[in-house]
């Protein structure tokens, strides 16, 4: 496990406390946990709260849902392997004869290398919840006037970044919203949501701030891409101090310009290339930040936080 990031002492302590309280259920693999009932109650409450805040802001996103796997072809077209080869998870499956199946089972039984007869399938694990939205919207043809807002929900994303930090998971839920429209509309939407999300998270009692950010691009050329992304302020993150030396990103706001619309051919009602932006709330990170802030016993949380999460009639 070359990629494993050791936990700092405070991250290890937080993980132990979350496990002891029954909020996280270890699987034996770092960054992959089951969730206890209170954790899940908070996570689903948060998701509902985001929906209610969107509605209150006059947003009427269209719901679309996708499974947490992506066609491999789409990952290839996106250039994901150029930017994030270290984070991708690909799905392989057995192809071979009965004798090869027996050999494979034997090696697996002894926990030896059994990759020999594994072949790449047409699927990869979902790296970001918004990815299936762009080709789906492109397939419909020209955008309606004013563009579209899509809600792909709070669904699973995978990143191969095994870590002892309970806030850095390999499989986690990302609640996204996606705006596809004219450039100015998309930029204003992204900035509006950055401010609204900051208010939402501070309203839950989190000591949150936003900052310009960059994606974790791979390697030396990646550092240049990250610098250019920062310079153009294409990505913002909302950060909360959870554990470890740096604050953790609990939500991200990304302006892709015409990257996705160029790839899939999305045009606005007046025939111009559409621009796109997305935002992603990291469910587990926010739940852990809330548990750290308000205590591991959810029944003692401040009434206004409970009210926002599950008190109001949905
Ligand atoms: P980081 O800066 O921590 O590496 P990122 O910039 O790669 O995260 P995004 O790609 O913007 O994150 O993902 C959207 C949101 O999903 C993030 O704001 C964060 O809340 C959440 N997220 C990202 N990676 C992880 C992870 N490994 N574990 C848990 N949540 C994550
Ligand atoms: Zn996205
Ligand atoms: Mg980041």
Coordinates of C-alpha atoms and ligand atoms in Angstrom, one line a residue:
X1 CA 0.0 0.0 0.0
X2 CA 2.4 2.6 -1.2
X3 CA -0.2 5.3 -1.2
X4 CA -1.2 5.0 2.5
X5 CA -1.1 8.2 4.5
X6 CA -0.4 7.7 8.2
X7 CA -2.8 9.4 10.6
X8 CA -1.6 12.2 12.8
X9 CA -2.1 11.4 16.5
X10 CA -5.2 13.6 16.7
X11 CA -6.7 11.9 13.6
X12 CA -6.0 8.5 15.1
X13 CA -7.6 9.5 18.3
X14 CA -10.7 10.9 16.5
X15 CA -11.0 7.6 14.5
X16 CA -10.8 5.5 17.7
X17 CA -13.5 7.7 19.3
X18 CA -15.8 7.5 16.3
X19 CA -15.4 3.7 16.2
X20 CA -15.9 3.3 20.0
X21 CA -19.1 5.4 19.8
X22 CA -20.5 3.1 17.0
X23 CA -20.5 5.9 14.4
X24 CA -17.9 4.2 12.2
X25 CA -17.6 0.4 11.7
X26 CA -14.1 -0.6 10.6
X27 CA -13.8 -2.9 7.6
X28 CA -10.1 -3.6 8.0
X29 CA -9.3 -1.4 5.0
X30 CA -8.3 2.2 5.7
X31 CA -10.9 4.7 4.5
X32 CA -13.7 2.1 4.1
X33 CA -16.3 2.1 7.0
X34 CA -19.8 1.1 7.8
X35 CA -21.9 3.7 9.5
X36 CA -24.0 3.5 12.6
X37 CA -27.6 4.7 12.9
X38 CA -26.9 8.1 14.5
X39 CA -24.2 8.8 11.9
X40 CA -26.6 7.9 9.1
X41 CA -29.4 10.0 10.7
X42 CA -27.2 13.1 10.6
X43 CA -26.0 12.3 7.1
X44 CA -29.5 12.0 5.7
X45 CA -30.6 15.0 7.7
X46 CA -27.8 17.1 6.2
X47 CA -28.8 16.0 2.7
X48 CA -32.4 17.0 3.4
X49 CA -31.2 20.3 4.8
X50 CA -29.2 21.1 1.6
X51 CA -32.4 20.4 -0.4
X52 CA -34.5 22.7 1.8
X53 CA -31.9 25.5 1.5
X54 CA -31.9 25.1 -2.3
X55 CA -35.7 25.3 -2.4
X56 CA -35.7 28.3 -0.1
X57 CA -33.2 30.0 -2.5
X58 CA -35.7 29.5 -5.3
X59 CA -33.8 26.6 -6.9
X60 CA -35.8 23.9 -8.6
X61 CA -33.2 21.4 -9.7
X62 CA -34.2 18.4 -11.7
X63 CA -33.4 15.1 -9.9
X64 CA -31.3 12.6 -11.8
X65 CA -29.7 9.5 -10.2
X66 CA -26.9 7.3 -11.4
X67 CA -25.2 4.2 -10.0
X68 CA -21.7 4.6 -8.5
X69 CA -19.9 3.2 -11.5
X70 CA -18.9 5.1 -14.6
X71 CA -18.4 3.7 -18.1
X72 CA -14.6 3.3 -18.5
X73 CA -14.9 5.0 -21.9
X74 CA -16.1 8.2 -20.2
X75 CA -13.2 8.2 -17.8
X76 CA -10.8 7.9 -20.8
X77 CA -12.6 10.8 -22.6
X78 CA -12.5 13.0 -19.5
X79 CA -8.7 12.9 -19.3
X80 CA -9.1 11.7 -15.7
X81 CA -6.1 9.4 -16.0
X82 CA -3.9 12.4 -17.1
X83 CA -4.9 14.5 -14.1
X84 CA -5.7 11.9 -11.3
X85 CA -4.1 8.5 -12.3
X86 CA -3.4 7.9 -8.6
X87 CA -7.1 8.3 -7.5
X88 CA -8.9 6.2 -10.0
X89 CA -10.4 2.8 -9.2
X90 CA -11.0 0.5 -12.1
X91 CA -13.2 -2.7 -12.1
X92 CA -11.6 -5.9 -13.3
X93 CA -13.2 -9.3 -13.6
X94 CA -12.2 -12.9 -14.3
X95 CA -12.0 -14.2 -17.8
X96 CA -10.5 -17.6 -18.4
X97 CA -10.9 -21.4 -18.4
X98 CA -12.1 -23.6 -15.6
X99 CA -8.4 -24.6 -14.9
X100 CA -7.5 -20.9 -14.7
X101 CA -10.5 -20.3 -12.3
X102 CA -9.2 -23.1 -10.1
X103 CA -5.6 -21.6 -10.1
X104 CA -7.1 -18.2 -9.3
X105 CA -9.1 -19.5 -6.4
X106 CA -6.1 -21.3 -5.0
X107 CA -3.9 -18.3 -5.1
X108 CA -6.7 -16.1 -3.6
X109 CA -7.2 -18.7 -0.9
X110 CA -3.5 -18.3 0.0
X111 CA -3.8 -14.5 -0.3
X112 CA -1.2 -14.6 -3.1
X113 CA -1.3 -12.4 -6.3
X114 CA -4.4 -13.6 -8.3
X115 CA -4.4 -10.9 -11.0
X116 CA -3.2 -13.0 -13.8
X117 CA -6.7 -13.9 -15.3
X118 CA -8.3 -10.6 -14.3
X119 CA -9.3 -8.4 -17.3
X120 CA -10.4 -4.8 -17.4
X121 CA -14.2 -4.4 -17.6
X122 CA -16.1 -1.5 -19.2
X123 CA -16.6 0.1 -15.7
X124 CA -14.6 2.2 -13.3
X125 CA -15.7 3.3 -9.8
X126 CA -17.4 6.8 -9.8
X127 CA -14.7 9.5 -9.1
X128 CA -17.2 12.4 -8.8
X129 CA -21.0 12.3 -8.6
X130 CA -21.5 14.9 -11.3
X131 CA -19.7 13.1 -14.2
X132 CA -22.7 11.2 -15.6
X133 CA -24.8 14.4 -15.7
X134 CA -23.0 16.1 -18.6
X135 CA -23.4 13.4 -21.3
X136 CA -27.0 12.9 -20.1
X137 CA -27.8 16.6 -20.6
X138 CA -25.9 16.7 -23.9
X139 CA -28.0 13.8 -25.2
X140 CA -31.1 15.9 -25.0
X141 CA -29.9 18.5 -27.5
X142 CA -29.8 22.3 -27.1
X143 CA -30.4 23.6 -23.6
X144 CA -33.7 25.4 -22.8
X145 CA -33.5 29.2 -22.3
X146 CA -31.7 29.8 -18.9
X147 CA -30.0 26.4 -18.9
X148 CA -30.6 23.7 -16.4
X149 CA -29.8 22.9 -12.8
X150 CA -29.5 19.2 -12.0
X151 CA -29.5 17.4 -8.6
X152 CA -27.6 14.1 -8.9
X153 CA -28.1 13.6 -5.2
X154 CA -25.8 12.4 -2.4
X155 CA -24.2 9.4 -4.0
X156 CA -21.0 7.3 -3.6
X157 CA -17.7 8.4 -5.0
X158 CA -14.4 6.5 -4.9
X159 CA -10.9 7.8 -4.5
X160 CA -7.9 5.6 -4.0
X161 CA -6.4 7.6 -1.2
X162 CA -6.1 5.1 1.8
X163 CA -5.5 7.1 4.9
X164 CA -5.7 6.8 8.7
X165 CA -7.6 10.1 8.8
X166 CA -11.3 9.4 9.4
X167 CA -12.1 12.4 7.2
X168 CA -10.2 11.0 4.2
X169 CA -12.2 8.0 2.9
X170 CA -11.9 5.8 -0.1
X171 CA -15.6 5.4 -0.5
X172 CA -17.8 8.4 0.6
X173 CA -20.9 10.3 -0.3
X174 CA -20.8 13.5 -2.2
X175 CA -23.9 15.7 -2.5
X176 CA -23.6 17.6 -5.7
X177 CA -25.6 20.2 -7.6
X178 CA -24.8 21.0 -11.2
X179 CA -25.6 24.2 -13.3
X180 CA -25.3 24.2 -17.1
X181 CA -26.0 27.5 -18.8
X182 CA -24.5 30.7 -20.2
X183 CA -21.1 31.6 -18.7
X184 CA -22.3 34.6 -16.5
X185 CA -25.2 32.6 -15.2
X186 CA -23.0 29.7 -14.2
X187 CA -20.4 31.9 -12.5
X188 CA -23.1 33.8 -10.5
X189 CA -24.7 30.5 -9.5
X190 CA -21.3 29.1 -8.3
X191 CA -20.5 32.2 -6.3
X192 CA -24.0 32.4 -4.9
X193 CA -23.8 28.8 -3.6
X194 CA -20.4 29.3 -2.1
X195 CA -21.8 32.0 0.1
X196 CA -25.1 30.1 0.8
X197 CA -23.2 26.9 1.7
X198 CA -20.9 28.9 4.1
X199 CA -24.0 30.2 5.8
X200 CA -25.6 26.7 5.9
X201 CA -22.5 25.2 7.5
X202 CA -22.0 28.1 10.0
X203 CA -25.7 27.8 10.8
X204 CA -25.0 24.2 11.9
X205 CA -22.4 25.5 14.3
X206 CA -19.3 24.7 12.2
X207 CA -16.3 27.1 12.3
X208 CA -16.1 27.2 8.5
X209 CA -14.3 29.5 6.0
X210 CA -13.8 29.4 2.3
X211 CA -10.6 29.7 0.3
X212 CA -9.5 29.4 -3.3
X213 CA -8.3 25.8 -4.0
X214 CA -7.0 23.4 -6.5
X215 CA -7.6 19.8 -7.4
X216 CA -5.0 17.2 -6.2
X217 CA -3.4 16.9 -9.7
X218 CA -0.8 14.2 -10.1
X219 CA 3.0 14.8 -10.5
X220 CA 5.1 17.8 -11.6
X221 CA 2.9 18.8 -14.5
X222 CA 0.0 18.5 -12.1
X223 CA 1.5 21.3 -9.9
X224 CA 1.4 23.6 -12.9
X225 CA -2.3 22.7 -13.6
X226 CA -3.1 23.3 -9.9
X227 CA -1.3 26.7 -10.0
X228 CA -3.3 27.8 -13.1
X229 CA -6.6 26.6 -11.6
X230 CA -5.9 28.7 -8.4
X231 CA -4.9 31.7 -10.5
X232 CA -8.2 31.7 -12.4
X233 CA -10.1 31.0 -9.1
X234 CA -11.9 28.0 -10.8
X235 CA -12.2 26.1 -7.5
X236 CA -13.3 27.2 -4.0
X237 CA -13.4 25.0 -0.9
X238 CA -15.1 25.5 2.4
X239 CA -12.8 24.3 5.1
X240 CA -13.3 23.2 8.7
X241 CA -10.5 22.2 11.2
X242 CA -11.4 18.6 11.9
X243 CA -8.1 16.8 12.8
X244 CA -4.5 17.0 11.5
X245 CA -2.3 20.0 10.8
X246 CA -4.5 21.5 8.0
X247 CA -8.2 22.3 7.8
X248 CA -10.3 19.8 5.8
X249 CA -12.4 20.6 2.7
X250 CA -16.0 19.9 3.5
X251 CA -17.5 21.4 0.3
X252 CA -16.2 22.4 -3.1
X253 CA -17.4 24.8 -5.8
X254 CA -16.0 24.2 -9.2
X255 CA -16.3 26.2 -12.4
X256 CA -15.3 24.1 -15.4
X257 CA -15.8 26.8 -18.1
X258 CA -16.5 24.9 -21.4
X259 CA -14.5 21.7 -20.4
X260 CA -17.5 19.3 -20.2
X261 CA -19.7 21.1 -22.8
X262 CA -16.8 21.0 -25.3
X263 CA -16.4 17.3 -24.7
X264 CA -20.0 16.4 -25.0
X265 CA -21.3 19.2 -27.2
X266 CA -23.7 21.1 -25.0
X267 CA -25.0 24.4 -26.5
X268 CA -27.1 27.1 -25.0
X269 CA -30.5 28.2 -26.5
X270 CA -28.7 30.9 -28.5
X271 CA -26.2 28.4 -29.9
X272 CA -23.1 29.2 -27.8
X273 CA -21.0 26.6 -26.0
X274 CA -22.5 26.1 -22.5
X275 CA -20.5 26.5 -19.4
X276 CA -20.8 24.3 -16.3
X277 CA -20.2 24.4 -12.6
X278 CA -20.8 22.0 -9.8
X279 CA -20.7 22.0 -6.0
X280 CA -20.1 19.0 -3.8
X281 CA -20.8 18.7 -0.1
X282 CA -18.7 15.9 1.5
X283 CA -21.4 14.1 3.6
X284 CA -19.1 12.1 5.9
X285 CA -16.7 15.0 6.4
X286 CA -19.5 17.3 7.5
X287 CA -21.0 14.6 9.8
X288 CA -17.6 14.1 11.4
X289 CA -17.1 17.8 11.8
X290 CA -20.5 18.1 13.5
X291 CA -19.7 15.1 15.8
X292 CA -16.4 16.8 16.7
X293 CA -18.0 20.2 17.3
X294 CA -21.2 19.1 19.2
X295 CA -20.1 15.9 20.8
X296 CA -20.3 12.2 19.9
X297 CA -23.7 11.8 21.6
X298 CA -26.2 13.2 19.1
X299 CA -29.0 13.3 21.7
X300 CA -27.2 16.2 23.4
X301 CA -26.8 18.4 20.3
X302 CA -28.0 22.0 20.4
X303 CA -31.8 22.2 19.5
X304 CA -31.3 24.6 16.6
X305 CA -28.8 22.1 14.9
X306 CA -31.3 19.2 15.4
X307 CA -34.1 21.4 14.1
X308 CA -32.2 22.3 10.9
X309 CA -31.2 18.6 10.3
X310 CA -34.4 16.7 11.1
X311 CA -36.8 18.9 13.1
X312 CA -38.7 20.6 10.4
X313 CA -41.5 18.7 8.6
X314 CA -39.9 17.6 5.3
Ligands
LIG1 P1 -9.2 17.2 -0.8 O1 -8.8 18.6 -1.1 O2 -9.5 16.9 0.6 O3 -8.2 16.2 -1.4 P2 -10.8 17.2 -3.2 O4 -10.3 18.6 -3.5 O5 -10.2 16.1 -4.0 O6 -10.6 16.9 -1.6 P3 -13.4 17.3 -4.5 O7 -12.9 16.6 -5.7 O8 -13.6 18.8 -4.7 O9 -12.4 17.1 -3.2 O10 -14.6 16.6 -3.9 C1 -15.8 17.2 -3.4 C2 -16.0 17.1 -1.9 O11 -16.0 15.7 -1.6 C3 -14.9 17.7 -1.1 O12 -15.1 19.0 -0.8 C4 -14.9 16.9 0.2 O13 -15.9 17.4 1.1 C5 -15.4 15.5 -0.3 N1 -14.2 14.6 -0.4 C6 -13.2 14.6 -1.3 N2 -12.4 13.6 -1.1 C7 -12.8 12.9 0.0 C8 -12.3 11.8 0.7 N3 -11.2 11.2 0.4 N4 -13.0 11.4 1.8 C9 -14.1 12.0 2.2 N5 -14.6 13.1 1.6 C10 -14.0 13.6 0.5
LIG2 ZN1 -18.8 17.8 -9.7
LIG3 MG1 -9.1 19.8 -2.5

